[in-house]
Amino acid sequence: MNNIRLAIQEHLLPGDTLLTRFRQAQRMHIEGVEVAFDGLAERMTPLMEALEEARLVVSAVDVGAVHLLHPDYDMREQAIITLREAMMLAVDLGASGVIFMPQNPDTPRLPDLHPYKSTVELEAELLVTMLRTTLCDFANAFGVELYMMAGNRYITHLIHRLAHAERILNDNKNHPMLKIGANTFNMGMEENDIIEGLSASIRHIGYVQ
């Protein structure tokens, strides 16, 4: 994190048009914008034109939470398709990566299979497997990073703290295209100390909100 660059989420910028909003970011000496995945494909042309005019870049494409850990195979497959599409759009925009959380608040939990394995163990192993066998390969092929966002107990079941995300990365043999996304609001709810948490996980952090 030696070369920190500042960006702002697109929806936080005031203005009636894309160009007006992006010029506001430019006046604030912000280098880039974070854009949401929802509806992104349909507005790529005006977005790229406004970015070029304002001389801004896209920092990341934020997919939000997906059903990577859903008990239903089709739901997991749709989550992979969504992330793959986001990576393709990130390439077209020149973004560094894609932000995601592996569970929605309403993602059904996997069963508790004690004494074999607990729900947390099953979910963690499934996530590691899906990342290693599918998503990290896509990220490597596209040349974009995956930022796995640590949430909080109210919006996700599995990854509440940076240490939880770090464990998944370690189990995934620290793939170079998989990084932690840290959100200071979530950290304020879950970490004992935000600065200590960031410092402890800094080598794995690729993106901070």
PDB file of C-alpha atoms in Angstrom:
ATOM      1  CA  MET A   1       0.000   0.000   0.000  1.00  0.00           C
ATOM      2  CA  ASN A   2       2.918   2.353  -0.650  1.00  0.00           C
ATOM      3  CA  ASN A   3       1.240   3.972  -3.667  1.00  0.00           C
ATOM      4  CA  ILE A   4      -2.121   4.956  -2.227  1.00  0.00           C
ATOM      5  CA  ARG A   5      -4.434   6.684  -4.700  1.00  0.00           C
ATOM      6  CA  LEU A   6      -7.657   8.418  -3.695  1.00  0.00           C
ATOM      7  CA  ALA A   7     -10.984   7.685  -5.351  1.00  0.00           C
ATOM      8  CA  ILE A   8     -14.598   8.428  -4.507  1.00  0.00           C
ATOM      9  CA  GLN A   9     -17.746   6.374  -4.961  1.00  0.00           C
ATOM     10  CA  GLU A  10     -19.651   7.724  -7.945  1.00  0.00           C
ATOM     11  CA  HIS A  11     -22.968   8.083  -6.127  1.00  0.00           C
ATOM     12  CA  LEU A  12     -21.398  10.436  -3.554  1.00  0.00           C
ATOM     13  CA  LEU A  13     -20.569  13.071  -6.161  1.00  0.00           C
ATOM     14  CA  PRO A  14     -23.066  15.947  -6.618  1.00  0.00           C
ATOM     15  CA  GLY A  15     -24.299  16.969 -10.052  1.00  0.00           C
ATOM     16  CA  ASP A  16     -26.963  16.294 -12.663  1.00  0.00           C
ATOM     17  CA  THR A  17     -24.708  14.669 -15.271  1.00  0.00           C
ATOM     18  CA  LEU A  18     -21.766  12.297 -15.265  1.00  0.00           C
ATOM     19  CA  LEU A  19     -19.402  14.967 -16.506  1.00  0.00           C
ATOM     20  CA  THR A  20     -20.555  17.466 -13.875  1.00  0.00           C
ATOM     21  CA  ARG A  21     -20.000  14.924 -11.122  1.00  0.00           C
ATOM     22  CA  PHE A  22     -16.611  13.855 -12.434  1.00  0.00           C
ATOM     23  CA  ARG A  23     -15.423  17.440 -12.758  1.00  0.00           C
ATOM     24  CA  GLN A  24     -16.354  17.923  -9.126  1.00  0.00           C
ATOM     25  CA  ALA A  25     -14.065  15.005  -8.266  1.00  0.00           C
ATOM     26  CA  GLN A  26     -11.346  16.593 -10.373  1.00  0.00           C
ATOM     27  CA  ARG A  27     -11.698  19.881  -8.464  1.00  0.00           C
ATOM     28  CA  MET A  28     -11.247  17.958  -5.209  1.00  0.00           C
ATOM     29  CA  HIS A  29      -7.983  16.490  -6.585  1.00  0.00           C
ATOM     30  CA  ILE A  30      -9.439  12.971  -6.523  1.00  0.00           C
ATOM     31  CA  GLU A  31      -7.869  10.686  -9.103  1.00  0.00           C
ATOM     32  CA  GLY A  32     -10.603   8.146  -9.668  1.00  0.00           C
ATOM     33  CA  VAL A  33     -14.132   6.937  -9.063  1.00  0.00           C
ATOM     34  CA  GLU A  34     -15.528   3.660  -7.794  1.00  0.00           C
ATOM     35  CA  VAL A  35     -18.517   2.507  -9.837  1.00  0.00           C
ATOM     36  CA  ALA A  36     -21.304   0.055  -9.023  1.00  0.00           C
ATOM     37  CA  PHE A  37     -21.749  -3.046 -11.173  1.00  0.00           C
ATOM     38  CA  ASP A  38     -25.546  -2.767 -11.277  1.00  0.00           C
ATOM     39  CA  GLY A  39     -26.518  -1.266 -14.651  1.00  0.00           C
ATOM     40  CA  LEU A  40     -22.880  -0.667 -15.595  1.00  0.00           C
ATOM     41  CA  ALA A  41     -22.928  -2.558 -18.900  1.00  0.00           C
ATOM     42  CA  GLU A  42     -25.729  -0.345 -20.245  1.00  0.00           C
ATOM     43  CA  ARG A  43     -23.883   2.923 -19.597  1.00  0.00           C
ATOM     44  CA  MET A  44     -20.324   2.070 -20.536  1.00  0.00           C
ATOM     45  CA  THR A  45     -20.066   4.480 -23.483  1.00  0.00           C
ATOM     46  CA  PRO A  46     -21.177   7.687 -21.686  1.00  0.00           C
ATOM     47  CA  LEU A  47     -19.189   6.650 -18.626  1.00  0.00           C
ATOM     48  CA  MET A  48     -15.957   6.211 -20.568  1.00  0.00           C
ATOM     49  CA  GLU A  49     -16.527   9.486 -22.427  1.00  0.00           C
ATOM     50  CA  ALA A  50     -17.051  11.401 -19.165  1.00  0.00           C
ATOM     51  CA  LEU A  51     -14.005   9.760 -17.572  1.00  0.00           C
ATOM     52  CA  GLU A  52     -11.821  10.748 -20.503  1.00  0.00           C
ATOM     53  CA  GLU A  53     -13.143  14.310 -20.500  1.00  0.00           C
ATOM     54  CA  ALA A  54     -12.544  14.711 -16.753  1.00  0.00           C
ATOM     55  CA  ARG A  55      -9.242  12.809 -16.895  1.00  0.00           C
ATOM     56  CA  LEU A  56     -10.297  10.369 -14.187  1.00  0.00           C
ATOM     57  CA  VAL A  57      -9.849   6.613 -13.868  1.00  0.00           C
ATOM     58  CA  VAL A  58     -12.053   3.919 -12.385  1.00  0.00           C
ATOM     59  CA  SER A  59     -10.596   2.553  -9.161  1.00  0.00           C
ATOM     60  CA  ALA A  60     -12.804  -0.539  -8.945  1.00  0.00           C
ATOM     61  CA  VAL A  61     -16.128  -2.061  -9.912  1.00  0.00           C
ATOM     62  CA  ASP A  62     -18.229  -2.790  -6.829  1.00  0.00           C
ATOM     63  CA  VAL A  63     -20.431  -5.855  -7.259  1.00  0.00           C
ATOM     64  CA  GLY A  64     -21.557  -5.907  -3.632  1.00  0.00           C
ATOM     65  CA  ALA A  65     -22.656  -9.176  -2.062  1.00  0.00           C
ATOM     66  CA  VAL A  66     -23.246 -12.291  -4.165  1.00  0.00           C
ATOM     67  CA  HIS A  67     -24.464 -15.826  -3.453  1.00  0.00           C
ATOM     68  CA  LEU A  68     -21.091 -17.601  -3.750  1.00  0.00           C
ATOM     69  CA  LEU A  69     -21.922 -19.725  -0.707  1.00  0.00           C
ATOM     70  CA  HIS A  70     -25.558 -20.477  -1.482  1.00  0.00           C
ATOM     71  CA  PRO A  71     -26.569 -24.135  -0.911  1.00  0.00           C
ATOM     72  CA  ASP A  72     -28.090 -24.189  -4.414  1.00  0.00           C
ATOM     73  CA  TYR A  73     -25.576 -24.857  -7.209  1.00  0.00           C
ATOM     74  CA  ASP A  74     -27.368 -22.632  -9.739  1.00  0.00           C
ATOM     75  CA  MET A  75     -27.190 -19.671  -7.365  1.00  0.00           C
ATOM     76  CA  ARG A  76     -23.453 -20.208  -6.876  1.00  0.00           C
ATOM     77  CA  GLU A  77     -22.968 -20.463 -10.626  1.00  0.00           C
ATOM     78  CA  GLN A  78     -24.842 -17.197 -11.159  1.00  0.00           C
ATOM     79  CA  ALA A  79     -22.564 -15.508  -8.623  1.00  0.00           C
ATOM     80  CA  ILE A  80     -19.532 -16.672 -10.626  1.00  0.00           C
ATOM     81  CA  ILE A  81     -21.087 -15.379 -13.847  1.00  0.00           C
ATOM     82  CA  THR A  82     -21.762 -12.003 -12.213  1.00  0.00           C
ATOM     83  CA  LEU A  83     -18.185 -11.673 -10.963  1.00  0.00           C
ATOM     84  CA  ARG A  84     -16.783 -12.748 -14.321  1.00  0.00           C
ATOM     85  CA  GLU A  85     -18.895 -10.085 -16.086  1.00  0.00           C
ATOM     86  CA  ALA A  86     -17.701  -7.496 -13.569  1.00  0.00           C
ATOM     87  CA  MET A  87     -14.093  -8.437 -14.275  1.00  0.00           C
ATOM     88  CA  MET A  88     -14.660  -8.033 -18.022  1.00  0.00           C
ATOM     89  CA  LEU A  89     -16.130  -4.558 -17.485  1.00  0.00           C
ATOM     90  CA  ALA A  90     -13.257  -3.693 -15.157  1.00  0.00           C
ATOM     91  CA  VAL A  91     -10.830  -4.541 -17.968  1.00  0.00           C
ATOM     92  CA  ASP A  92     -12.716  -2.302 -20.413  1.00  0.00           C
ATOM     93  CA  LEU A  93     -12.649   0.555 -17.888  1.00  0.00           C
ATOM     94  CA  GLY A  94      -9.020   0.063 -16.902  1.00  0.00           C
ATOM     95  CA  ALA A  95     -10.057  -0.515 -13.284  1.00  0.00           C
ATOM     96  CA  SER A  96      -7.674  -2.210 -10.902  1.00  0.00           C
ATOM     97  CA  GLY A  97     -10.192  -4.742  -9.669  1.00  0.00           C
ATOM     98  CA  VAL A  98     -13.604  -5.922  -8.532  1.00  0.00           C
ATOM     99  CA  ILE A  99     -15.030  -5.583  -5.021  1.00  0.00           C
ATOM    100  CA  PHE A 100     -17.305  -8.319  -3.686  1.00  0.00           C
ATOM    101  CA  MET A 101     -18.637 -10.026  -0.581  1.00  0.00           C
ATOM    102  CA  PRO A 102     -19.236 -13.789  -0.890  1.00  0.00           C
ATOM    103  CA  GLN A 103     -22.612 -13.774   0.897  1.00  0.00           C
ATOM    104  CA  ASN A 104     -25.782 -11.720   0.797  1.00  0.00           C
ATOM    105  CA  PRO A 105     -27.490 -11.008   4.130  1.00  0.00           C
ATOM    106  CA  ASP A 106     -30.191 -13.470   3.037  1.00  0.00           C
ATOM    107  CA  THR A 107     -27.853 -16.193   1.727  1.00  0.00           C
ATOM    108  CA  PRO A 108     -29.033 -19.415   3.406  1.00  0.00           C
ATOM    109  CA  ARG A 109     -26.339 -20.942   5.578  1.00  0.00           C
ATOM    110  CA  LEU A 110     -24.858 -24.332   4.865  1.00  0.00           C
ATOM    111  CA  PRO A 111     -25.886 -27.034   7.365  1.00  0.00           C
ATOM    112  CA  ASP A 112     -24.039 -27.787  10.577  1.00  0.00           C
ATOM    113  CA  LEU A 113     -22.627 -31.291  10.064  1.00  0.00           C
ATOM    114  CA  HIS A 114     -20.991 -31.869  13.429  1.00  0.00           C
ATOM    115  CA  PRO A 115     -19.103 -33.984  14.262  1.00  0.00           C
ATOM    116  CA  TYR A 116     -17.867 -33.891  10.661  1.00  0.00           C
ATOM    117  CA  LYS A 117     -17.666 -30.120  10.089  1.00  0.00           C
ATOM    118  CA  SER A 118     -19.404 -27.005  11.350  1.00  0.00           C
ATOM    119  CA  THR A 119     -21.264 -24.503   9.168  1.00  0.00           C
ATOM    120  CA  VAL A 120     -18.336 -22.082   9.342  1.00  0.00           C
ATOM    121  CA  GLU A 121     -15.851 -24.791   8.327  1.00  0.00           C
ATOM    122  CA  LEU A 122     -18.014 -25.866   5.388  1.00  0.00           C
ATOM    123  CA  GLU A 123     -18.550 -22.298   4.175  1.00  0.00           C
ATOM    124  CA  ALA A 124     -14.878 -21.400   4.501  1.00  0.00           C
ATOM    125  CA  GLU A 125     -13.742 -24.502   2.598  1.00  0.00           C
ATOM    126  CA  LEU A 126     -16.334 -23.949  -0.122  1.00  0.00           C
ATOM    127  CA  LEU A 127     -15.226 -20.337  -0.541  1.00  0.00           C
ATOM    128  CA  VAL A 128     -11.552 -21.288  -0.734  1.00  0.00           C
ATOM    129  CA  THR A 129     -12.335 -23.956  -3.328  1.00  0.00           C
ATOM    130  CA  MET A 130     -14.437 -21.629  -5.504  1.00  0.00           C
ATOM    131  CA  LEU A 131     -11.812 -18.918  -5.361  1.00  0.00           C
ATOM    132  CA  ARG A 132      -8.931 -21.272  -6.129  1.00  0.00           C
ATOM    133  CA  THR A 133     -10.558 -23.344  -8.876  1.00  0.00           C
ATOM    134  CA  THR A 134     -12.511 -20.655 -10.727  1.00  0.00           C
ATOM    135  CA  LEU A 135     -12.443 -17.008  -9.733  1.00  0.00           C
ATOM    136  CA  CYS A 136      -8.725 -16.465  -9.210  1.00  0.00           C
ATOM    137  CA  ASP A 137      -8.027 -18.042 -12.591  1.00  0.00           C
ATOM    138  CA  PHE A 138     -10.476 -15.591 -14.207  1.00  0.00           C
ATOM    139  CA  ALA A 139      -8.856 -12.678 -12.363  1.00  0.00           C
ATOM    140  CA  ASN A 140      -5.416 -13.795 -13.496  1.00  0.00           C
ATOM    141  CA  ALA A 141      -6.554 -14.137 -17.095  1.00  0.00           C
ATOM    142  CA  PHE A 142      -8.222 -10.706 -17.092  1.00  0.00           C
ATOM    143  CA  GLY A 143      -5.377  -9.048 -15.205  1.00  0.00           C
ATOM    144  CA  VAL A 144      -7.643  -7.547 -12.537  1.00  0.00           C
ATOM    145  CA  GLU A 145      -7.600  -8.021  -8.785  1.00  0.00           C
ATOM    146  CA  LEU A 146     -10.412  -9.402  -6.641  1.00  0.00           C
ATOM    147  CA  TYR A 147     -11.057  -7.412  -3.464  1.00  0.00           C
ATOM    148  CA  MET A 148     -12.921  -9.613  -0.992  1.00  0.00           C
ATOM    149  CA  MET A 149     -14.669  -7.189   1.342  1.00  0.00           C
ATOM    150  CA  ALA A 150     -14.875  -7.878   5.061  1.00  0.00           C
ATOM    151  CA  GLY A 151     -18.398  -7.015   6.200  1.00  0.00           C
ATOM    152  CA  ASN A 152     -20.082  -7.001   9.576  1.00  0.00           C
ATOM    153  CA  ARG A 153     -22.326  -9.419  11.438  1.00  0.00           C
ATOM    154  CA  TYR A 154     -25.499  -7.758  10.134  1.00  0.00           C
ATOM    155  CA  ILE A 155     -24.725  -8.038   6.419  1.00  0.00           C
ATOM    156  CA  THR A 156     -22.715 -11.262   6.098  1.00  0.00           C
ATOM    157  CA  HIS A 157     -22.327 -14.538   8.001  1.00  0.00           C
ATOM    158  CA  LEU A 158     -18.746 -15.608   7.431  1.00  0.00           C
ATOM    159  CA  ILE A 159     -16.244 -12.764   7.039  1.00  0.00           C
ATOM    160  CA  HIS A 160     -16.704 -10.065   9.677  1.00  0.00           C
ATOM    161  CA  ARG A 161     -13.110  -9.136  10.403  1.00  0.00           C
ATOM    162  CA  LEU A 162      -9.938  -8.644   8.396  1.00  0.00           C
ATOM    163  CA  ALA A 163      -8.454 -11.670  10.160  1.00  0.00           C
ATOM    164  CA  HIS A 164     -11.292 -13.818   8.776  1.00  0.00           C
ATOM    165  CA  ALA A 165     -10.551 -12.615   5.236  1.00  0.00           C
ATOM    166  CA  GLU A 166      -6.834 -13.153   5.796  1.00  0.00           C
ATOM    167  CA  ARG A 167      -7.471 -16.759   6.793  1.00  0.00           C
ATOM    168  CA  ILE A 168      -9.300 -17.359   3.500  1.00  0.00           C
ATOM    169  CA  LEU A 169      -6.413 -15.806   1.566  1.00  0.00           C
ATOM    170  CA  ASN A 170      -3.870 -17.934   3.430  1.00  0.00           C
ATOM    171  CA  ASP A 171      -5.861 -21.104   2.768  1.00  0.00           C
ATOM    172  CA  ASN A 172      -5.957 -20.051  -0.889  1.00  0.00           C
ATOM    173  CA  LYS A 173      -2.129 -19.892  -0.859  1.00  0.00           C
ATOM    174  CA  ASN A 174      -2.231 -16.080  -1.108  1.00  0.00           C
ATOM    175  CA  HIS A 175      -3.048 -15.895  -4.801  1.00  0.00           C
ATOM    176  CA  PRO A 176      -1.565 -12.614  -6.115  1.00  0.00           C
ATOM    177  CA  MET A 177      -4.863 -11.488  -7.677  1.00  0.00           C
ATOM    178  CA  LEU A 178      -6.905 -11.965  -4.478  1.00  0.00           C
ATOM    179  CA  LYS A 179      -6.736  -9.162  -1.915  1.00  0.00           C
ATOM    180  CA  ILE A 180      -8.693  -7.986   1.107  1.00  0.00           C
ATOM    181  CA  GLY A 181     -11.112  -5.103   0.757  1.00  0.00           C
ATOM    182  CA  ALA A 182     -11.322  -3.185   4.042  1.00  0.00           C
ATOM    183  CA  ASN A 183     -14.264  -0.956   4.955  1.00  0.00           C
ATOM    184  CA  THR A 184     -13.683   1.301   7.955  1.00  0.00           C
ATOM    185  CA  PHE A 185     -17.415   1.466   8.793  1.00  0.00           C
ATOM    186  CA  ASN A 186     -17.566  -2.302   9.080  1.00  0.00           C
ATOM    187  CA  MET A 187     -14.269  -2.346  10.930  1.00  0.00           C
ATOM    188  CA  GLY A 188     -15.638   0.118  13.462  1.00  0.00           C
ATOM    189  CA  MET A 189     -18.344  -2.428  14.299  1.00  0.00           C
ATOM    190  CA  GLU A 190     -16.144  -5.522  14.384  1.00  0.00           C
ATOM    191  CA  GLU A 191     -12.494  -4.664  15.087  1.00  0.00           C
ATOM    192  CA  ASN A 192     -11.085  -3.735  18.489  1.00  0.00           C
ATOM    193  CA  ASP A 193      -8.922  -1.074  16.862  1.00  0.00           C
ATOM    194  CA  ILE A 194      -9.191   0.031  13.220  1.00  0.00           C
ATOM    195  CA  ILE A 195      -5.562   1.141  12.898  1.00  0.00           C
ATOM    196  CA  GLU A 196      -4.238  -2.026  14.508  1.00  0.00           C
ATOM    197  CA  GLY A 197      -6.465  -4.136  12.276  1.00  0.00           C
ATOM    198  CA  LEU A 198      -5.242  -2.405   9.126  1.00  0.00           C
ATOM    199  CA  SER A 199      -1.628  -2.644  10.263  1.00  0.00           C
ATOM    200  CA  ALA A 200      -1.908  -6.365  11.055  1.00  0.00           C
ATOM    201  CA  SER A 201      -3.356  -7.216   7.638  1.00  0.00           C
ATOM    202  CA  ILE A 202      -1.685  -4.548   5.513  1.00  0.00           C
ATOM    203  CA  ARG A 203       0.276  -6.941   3.297  1.00  0.00           C
ATOM    204  CA  HIS A 204      -3.000  -8.541   2.166  1.00  0.00           C
ATOM    205  CA  ILE A 205      -5.057  -5.361   1.752  1.00  0.00           C
ATOM    206  CA  GLY A 206      -5.587  -4.133  -1.788  1.00  0.00           C
ATOM    207  CA  TYR A 207      -8.478  -1.707  -1.338  1.00  0.00           C
ATOM    208  CA  VAL A 208      -9.895   0.457   1.430  1.00  0.00           C
ATOM    209  CA  GLN A 209     -13.298   2.118   1.617  1.00  0.00           C
TER     210      GLN A 209
END
